[in-house]
mmCIF file of C-alpha atoms and ligand atoms in Angstrom:
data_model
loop_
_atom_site.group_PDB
_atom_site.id
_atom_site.type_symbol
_atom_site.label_atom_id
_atom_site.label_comp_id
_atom_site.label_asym_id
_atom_site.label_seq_id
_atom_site.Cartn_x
_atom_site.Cartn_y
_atom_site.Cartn_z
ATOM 1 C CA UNK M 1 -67.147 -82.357 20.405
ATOM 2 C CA UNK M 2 -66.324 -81.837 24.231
ATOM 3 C CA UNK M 3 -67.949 -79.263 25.977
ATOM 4 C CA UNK M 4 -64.612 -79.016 28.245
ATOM 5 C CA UNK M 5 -62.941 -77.321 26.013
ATOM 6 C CA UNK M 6 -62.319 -73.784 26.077
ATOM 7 C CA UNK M 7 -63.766 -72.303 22.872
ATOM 8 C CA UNK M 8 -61.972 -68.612 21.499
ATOM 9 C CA UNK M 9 -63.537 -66.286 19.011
ATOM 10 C CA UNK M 10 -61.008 -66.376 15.997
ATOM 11 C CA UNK M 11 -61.681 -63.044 13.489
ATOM 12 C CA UNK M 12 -59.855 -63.837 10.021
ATOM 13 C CA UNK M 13 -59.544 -61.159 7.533
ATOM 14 C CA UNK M 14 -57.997 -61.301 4.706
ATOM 15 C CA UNK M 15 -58.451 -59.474 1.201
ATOM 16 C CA UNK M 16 -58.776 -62.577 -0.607
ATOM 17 C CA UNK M 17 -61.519 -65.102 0.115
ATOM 18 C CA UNK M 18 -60.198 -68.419 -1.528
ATOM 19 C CA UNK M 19 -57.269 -67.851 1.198
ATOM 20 C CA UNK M 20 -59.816 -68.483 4.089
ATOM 21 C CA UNK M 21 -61.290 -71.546 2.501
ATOM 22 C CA UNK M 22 -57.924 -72.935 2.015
ATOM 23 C CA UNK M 23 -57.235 -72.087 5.862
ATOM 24 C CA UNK M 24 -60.259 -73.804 7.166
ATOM 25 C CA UNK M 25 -59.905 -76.693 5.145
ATOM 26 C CA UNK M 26 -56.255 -77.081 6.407
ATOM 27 C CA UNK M 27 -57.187 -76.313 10.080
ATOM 28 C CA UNK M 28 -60.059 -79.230 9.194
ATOM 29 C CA UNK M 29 -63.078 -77.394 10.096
ATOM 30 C CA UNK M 30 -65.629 -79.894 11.694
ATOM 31 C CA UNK M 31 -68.468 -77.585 10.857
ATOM 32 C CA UNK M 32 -70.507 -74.647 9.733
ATOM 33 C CA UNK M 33 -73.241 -72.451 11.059
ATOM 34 C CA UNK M 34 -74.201 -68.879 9.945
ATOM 35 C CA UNK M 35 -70.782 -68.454 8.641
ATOM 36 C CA UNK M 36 -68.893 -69.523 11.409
ATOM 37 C CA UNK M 37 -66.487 -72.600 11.088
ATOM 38 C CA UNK M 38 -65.810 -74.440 14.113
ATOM 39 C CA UNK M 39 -62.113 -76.225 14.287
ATOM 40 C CA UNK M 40 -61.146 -77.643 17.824
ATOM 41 C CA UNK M 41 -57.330 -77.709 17.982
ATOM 42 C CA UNK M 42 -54.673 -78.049 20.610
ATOM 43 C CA UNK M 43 -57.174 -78.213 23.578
ATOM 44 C CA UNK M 44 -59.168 -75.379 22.314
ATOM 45 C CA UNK M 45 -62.191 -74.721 19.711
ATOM 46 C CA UNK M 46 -62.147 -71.912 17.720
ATOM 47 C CA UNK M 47 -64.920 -70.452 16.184
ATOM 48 C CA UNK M 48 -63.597 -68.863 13.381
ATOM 49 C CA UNK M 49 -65.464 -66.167 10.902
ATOM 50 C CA UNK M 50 -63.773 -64.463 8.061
ATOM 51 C CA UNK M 51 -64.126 -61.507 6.417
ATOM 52 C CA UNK M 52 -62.953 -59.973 3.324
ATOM 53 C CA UNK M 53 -65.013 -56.221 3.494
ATOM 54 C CA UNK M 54 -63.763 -53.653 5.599
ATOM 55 C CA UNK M 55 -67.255 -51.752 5.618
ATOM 56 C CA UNK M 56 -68.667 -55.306 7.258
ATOM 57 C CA UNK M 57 -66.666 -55.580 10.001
ATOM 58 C CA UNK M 58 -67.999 -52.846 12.232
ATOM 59 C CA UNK M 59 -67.664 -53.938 15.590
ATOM 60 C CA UNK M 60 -65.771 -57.295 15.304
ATOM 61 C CA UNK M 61 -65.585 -58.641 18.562
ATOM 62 C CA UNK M 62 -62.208 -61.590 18.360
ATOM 63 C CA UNK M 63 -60.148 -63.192 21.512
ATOM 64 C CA UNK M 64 -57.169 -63.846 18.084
ATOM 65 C CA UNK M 65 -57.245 -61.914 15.393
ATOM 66 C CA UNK M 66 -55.353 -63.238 12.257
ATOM 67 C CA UNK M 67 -54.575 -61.396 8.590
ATOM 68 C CA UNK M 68 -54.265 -63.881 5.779
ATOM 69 C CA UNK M 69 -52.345 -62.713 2.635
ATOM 70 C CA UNK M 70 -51.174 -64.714 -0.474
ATOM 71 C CA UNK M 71 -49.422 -62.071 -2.527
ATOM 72 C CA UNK M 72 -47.959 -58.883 -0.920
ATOM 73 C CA UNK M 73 -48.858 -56.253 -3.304
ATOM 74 C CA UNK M 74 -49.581 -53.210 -2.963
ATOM 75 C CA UNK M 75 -53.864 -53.216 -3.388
ATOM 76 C CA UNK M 76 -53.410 -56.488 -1.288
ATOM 77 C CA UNK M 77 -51.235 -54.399 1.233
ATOM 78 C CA UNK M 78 -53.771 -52.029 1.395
ATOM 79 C CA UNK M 79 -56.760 -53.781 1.614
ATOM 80 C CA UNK M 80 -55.454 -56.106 4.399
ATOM 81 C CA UNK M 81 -54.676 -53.069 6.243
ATOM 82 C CA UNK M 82 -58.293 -51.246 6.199
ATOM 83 C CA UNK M 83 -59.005 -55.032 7.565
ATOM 84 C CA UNK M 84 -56.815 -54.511 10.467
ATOM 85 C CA UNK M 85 -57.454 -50.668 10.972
ATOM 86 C CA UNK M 86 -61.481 -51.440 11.318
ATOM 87 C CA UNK M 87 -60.503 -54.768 13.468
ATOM 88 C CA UNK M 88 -58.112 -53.557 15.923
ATOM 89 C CA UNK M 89 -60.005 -49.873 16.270
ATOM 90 C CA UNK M 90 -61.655 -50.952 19.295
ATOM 91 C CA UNK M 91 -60.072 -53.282 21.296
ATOM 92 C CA UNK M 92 -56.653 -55.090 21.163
ATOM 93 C CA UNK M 93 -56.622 -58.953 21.160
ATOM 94 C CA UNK M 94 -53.240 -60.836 20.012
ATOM 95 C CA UNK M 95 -52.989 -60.651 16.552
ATOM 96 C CA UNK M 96 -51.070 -62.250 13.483
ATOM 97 C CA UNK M 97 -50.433 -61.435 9.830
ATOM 98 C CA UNK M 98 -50.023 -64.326 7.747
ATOM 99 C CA UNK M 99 -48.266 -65.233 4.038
ATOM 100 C CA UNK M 100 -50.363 -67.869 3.217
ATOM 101 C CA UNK M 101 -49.405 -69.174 0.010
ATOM 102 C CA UNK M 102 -48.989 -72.418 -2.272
ATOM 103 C CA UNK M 103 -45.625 -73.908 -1.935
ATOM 104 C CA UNK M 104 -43.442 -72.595 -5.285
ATOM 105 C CA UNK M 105 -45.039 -68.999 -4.380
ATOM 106 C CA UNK M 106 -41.469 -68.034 -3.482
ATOM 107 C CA UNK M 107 -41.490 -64.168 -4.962
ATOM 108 C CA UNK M 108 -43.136 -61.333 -4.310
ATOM 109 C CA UNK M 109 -43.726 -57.721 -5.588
ATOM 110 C CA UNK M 110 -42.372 -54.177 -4.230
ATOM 111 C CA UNK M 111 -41.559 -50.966 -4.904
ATOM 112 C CA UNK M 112 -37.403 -49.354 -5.453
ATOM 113 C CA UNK M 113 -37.268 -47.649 -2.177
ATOM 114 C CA UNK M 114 -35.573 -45.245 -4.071
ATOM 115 C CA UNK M 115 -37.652 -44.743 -7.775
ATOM 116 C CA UNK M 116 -40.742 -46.640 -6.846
ATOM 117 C CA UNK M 117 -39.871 -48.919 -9.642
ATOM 118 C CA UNK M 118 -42.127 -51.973 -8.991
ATOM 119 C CA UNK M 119 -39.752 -54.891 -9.192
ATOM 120 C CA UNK M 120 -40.075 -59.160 -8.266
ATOM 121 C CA UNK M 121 -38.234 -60.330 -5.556
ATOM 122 C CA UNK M 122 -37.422 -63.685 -4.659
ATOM 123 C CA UNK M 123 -38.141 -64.741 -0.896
ATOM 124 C CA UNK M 124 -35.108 -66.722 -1.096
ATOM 125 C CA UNK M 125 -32.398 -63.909 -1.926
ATOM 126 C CA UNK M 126 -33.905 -62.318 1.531
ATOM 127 C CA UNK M 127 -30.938 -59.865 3.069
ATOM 128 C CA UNK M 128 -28.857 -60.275 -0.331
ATOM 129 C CA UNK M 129 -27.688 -56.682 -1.635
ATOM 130 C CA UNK M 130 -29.883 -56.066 -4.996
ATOM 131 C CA UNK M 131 -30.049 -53.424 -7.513
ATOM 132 C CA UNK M 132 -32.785 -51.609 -9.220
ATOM 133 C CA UNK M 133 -32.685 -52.314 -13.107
ATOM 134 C CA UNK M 134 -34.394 -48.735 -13.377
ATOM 135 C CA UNK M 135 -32.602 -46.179 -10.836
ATOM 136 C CA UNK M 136 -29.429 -48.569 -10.497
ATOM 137 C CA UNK M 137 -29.518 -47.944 -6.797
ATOM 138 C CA UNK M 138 -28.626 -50.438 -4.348
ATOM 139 C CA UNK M 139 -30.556 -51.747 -1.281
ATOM 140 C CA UNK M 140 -30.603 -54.911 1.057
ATOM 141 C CA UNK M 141 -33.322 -56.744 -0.358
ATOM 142 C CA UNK M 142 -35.940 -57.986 2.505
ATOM 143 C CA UNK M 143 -37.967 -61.099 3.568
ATOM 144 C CA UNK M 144 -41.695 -61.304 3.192
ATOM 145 C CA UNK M 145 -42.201 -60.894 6.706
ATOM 146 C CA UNK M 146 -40.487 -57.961 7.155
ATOM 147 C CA UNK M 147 -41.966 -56.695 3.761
ATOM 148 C CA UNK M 148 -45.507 -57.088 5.106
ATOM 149 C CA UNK M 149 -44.807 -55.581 8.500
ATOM 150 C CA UNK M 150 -43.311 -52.658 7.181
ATOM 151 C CA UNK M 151 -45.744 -52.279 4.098
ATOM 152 C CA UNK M 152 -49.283 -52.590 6.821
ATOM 153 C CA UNK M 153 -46.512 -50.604 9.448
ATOM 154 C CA UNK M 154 -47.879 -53.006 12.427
ATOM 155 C CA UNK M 155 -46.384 -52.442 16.022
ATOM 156 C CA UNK M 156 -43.991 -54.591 17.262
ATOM 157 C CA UNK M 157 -46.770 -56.751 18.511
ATOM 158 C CA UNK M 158 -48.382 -58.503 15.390
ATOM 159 C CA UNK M 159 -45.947 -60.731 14.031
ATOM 160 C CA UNK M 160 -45.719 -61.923 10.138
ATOM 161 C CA UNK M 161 -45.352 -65.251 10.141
ATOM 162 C CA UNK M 162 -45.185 -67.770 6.666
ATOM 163 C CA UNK M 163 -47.167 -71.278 5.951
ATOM 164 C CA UNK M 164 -47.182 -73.228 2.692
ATOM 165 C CA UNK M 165 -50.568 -73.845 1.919
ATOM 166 C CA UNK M 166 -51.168 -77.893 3.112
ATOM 167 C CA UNK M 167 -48.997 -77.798 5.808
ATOM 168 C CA UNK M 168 -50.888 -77.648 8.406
ATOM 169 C CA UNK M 169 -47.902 -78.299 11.341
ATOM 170 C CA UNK M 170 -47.167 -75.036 10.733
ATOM 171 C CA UNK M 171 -50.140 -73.630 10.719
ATOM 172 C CA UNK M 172 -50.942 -75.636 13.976
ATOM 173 C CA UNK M 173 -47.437 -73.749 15.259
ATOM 174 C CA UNK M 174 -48.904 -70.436 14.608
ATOM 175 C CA UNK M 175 -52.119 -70.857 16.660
ATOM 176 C CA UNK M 176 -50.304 -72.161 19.714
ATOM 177 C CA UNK M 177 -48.209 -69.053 19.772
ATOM 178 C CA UNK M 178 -50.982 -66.898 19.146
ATOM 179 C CA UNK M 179 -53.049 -68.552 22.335
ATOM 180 C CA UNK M 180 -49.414 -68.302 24.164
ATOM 181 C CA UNK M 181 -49.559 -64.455 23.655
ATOM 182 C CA UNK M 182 -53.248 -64.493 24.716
ATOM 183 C CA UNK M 183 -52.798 -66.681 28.074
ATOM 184 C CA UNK M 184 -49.464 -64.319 28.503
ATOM 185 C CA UNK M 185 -52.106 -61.155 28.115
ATOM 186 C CA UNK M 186 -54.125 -62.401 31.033
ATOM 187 C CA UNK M 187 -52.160 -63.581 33.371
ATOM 188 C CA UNK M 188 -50.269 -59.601 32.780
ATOM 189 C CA UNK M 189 -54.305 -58.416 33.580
ATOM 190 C CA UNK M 190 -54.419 -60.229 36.274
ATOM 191 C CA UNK M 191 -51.363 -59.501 37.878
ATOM 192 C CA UNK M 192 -51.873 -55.706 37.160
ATOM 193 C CA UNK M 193 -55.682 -56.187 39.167
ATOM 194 C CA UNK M 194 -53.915 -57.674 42.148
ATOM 195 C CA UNK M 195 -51.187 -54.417 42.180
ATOM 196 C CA UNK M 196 -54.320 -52.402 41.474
ATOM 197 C CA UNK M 197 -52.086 -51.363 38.472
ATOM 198 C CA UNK M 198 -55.166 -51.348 35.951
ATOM 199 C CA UNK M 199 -57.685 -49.436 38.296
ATOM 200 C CA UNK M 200 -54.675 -46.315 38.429
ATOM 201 C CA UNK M 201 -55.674 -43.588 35.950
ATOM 202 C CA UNK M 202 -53.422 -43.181 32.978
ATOM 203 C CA UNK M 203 -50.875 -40.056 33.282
ATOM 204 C CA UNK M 204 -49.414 -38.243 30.939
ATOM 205 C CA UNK M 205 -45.841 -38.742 30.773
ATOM 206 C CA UNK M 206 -42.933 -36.643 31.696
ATOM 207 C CA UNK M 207 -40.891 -35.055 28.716
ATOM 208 C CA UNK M 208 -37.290 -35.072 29.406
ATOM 209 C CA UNK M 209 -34.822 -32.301 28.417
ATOM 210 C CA UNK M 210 -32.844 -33.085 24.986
ATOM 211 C CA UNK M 211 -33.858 -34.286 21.763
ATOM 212 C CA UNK M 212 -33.697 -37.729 20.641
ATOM 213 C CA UNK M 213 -31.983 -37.737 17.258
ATOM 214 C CA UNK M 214 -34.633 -39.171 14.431
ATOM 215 C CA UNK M 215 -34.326 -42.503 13.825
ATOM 216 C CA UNK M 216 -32.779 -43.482 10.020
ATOM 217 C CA UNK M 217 -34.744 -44.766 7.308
HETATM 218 ZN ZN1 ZN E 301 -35.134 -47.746 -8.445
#
């Protein structure tokens, strides 16, 4: 191993430990020390630790922070997101959620938006019209992705993001985006220190006159 690299603190959580074997033995982890797996990738080592227990992840500190998941339901859902609640409380780093699964893992559970009915859905019919067989309502039927991100409600800024199990190009894909949105963070910081931006206090913000009309549903 070079010592030129630059190594980054990688915090996986995910409700389901087998996923974060499978993910270090994709990434090719080159080795192990008090439970953290190194992997050196794209010009950068990671030293990645995982954890699966909300109540042992007290102060996590992470440079990446990435949510595994191999089937979106609901106790999954949740779990993942007392993960993320406990990991992002107290500081922000880029951060990922992804559906990590094997590669004929093509459905996925959810609820009738409009019964609760909890009905199989098929990754591939994503933005197809389908109908509850309970309530007979009709609704768009969604992607994993947006699934996930709407299930954990994550702001705009985690992305959900898909690899088959094996295939690790993607995977490989997914890091170099997440150390993009990390180099973009910094280089924001550092701009903001040379405007003295980040030394101003925060304000409170101005309320205008006139009521913005709820968003739909
Ligand atoms: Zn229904």
């Amino acid at each position: 191993m070079s010592d030129l690299l630059q190594t980054l603190r990688l915090l996986v959580v995910s409700p389901d430990k087998d996923l974060s074997q499978w993910l270090i033995s994709d990434l090719g982890a080159l080795e192990e020390k008090d439970g953290t797996h190194t992997v050196e990738f794209s010009g950068t080592r990671f030293e990645m630790v995982l954890e699966c227990d909300p109540t042992k992840l007290s102060s996590p500190s992470a440079d990446i922070l990435l949510g595994l998941i191999r089937f979106v339901d609901g106790v999954s859902l949740h779990l993942l997101g007392e993960l993320f609640k406990v990991a992002t409380a107290e500081k922000s780093c880029p951060a990922a959620v992804l559906v990590y699964r094997k590669e004929l893992e093509g459905d996925f559970k959810m609820s009738c938006p409009f019964c609760g009915q909890k009905l199989w859905v098929r990754d591939a019919d994503q933005d197809k019209r389908g109908r509850c067989p309970n309530c007979h309502k009709g609704f768009t039927l969604p992607g994993q992705e947006d699934h996930v991100a709407k299930a954990l409600h994550l702001p705009p800024g985690i992305s959900v993001r898909k690899a088959v199990q094996g295939d690790t190009s993607t995977l490989g894909a997914h890091l170099k985006q997440l150390l993009r949105v990390r180099a973009d963070e910094i280089n924001l910081r550092m701009a903001g220190d040379k405007t003295g931006l980040s030394s101003r206090q925060t304000m409170n913000v101005n309320l205008e006159t006139g009521l913005i009309p709820p968003q739909g549903h």
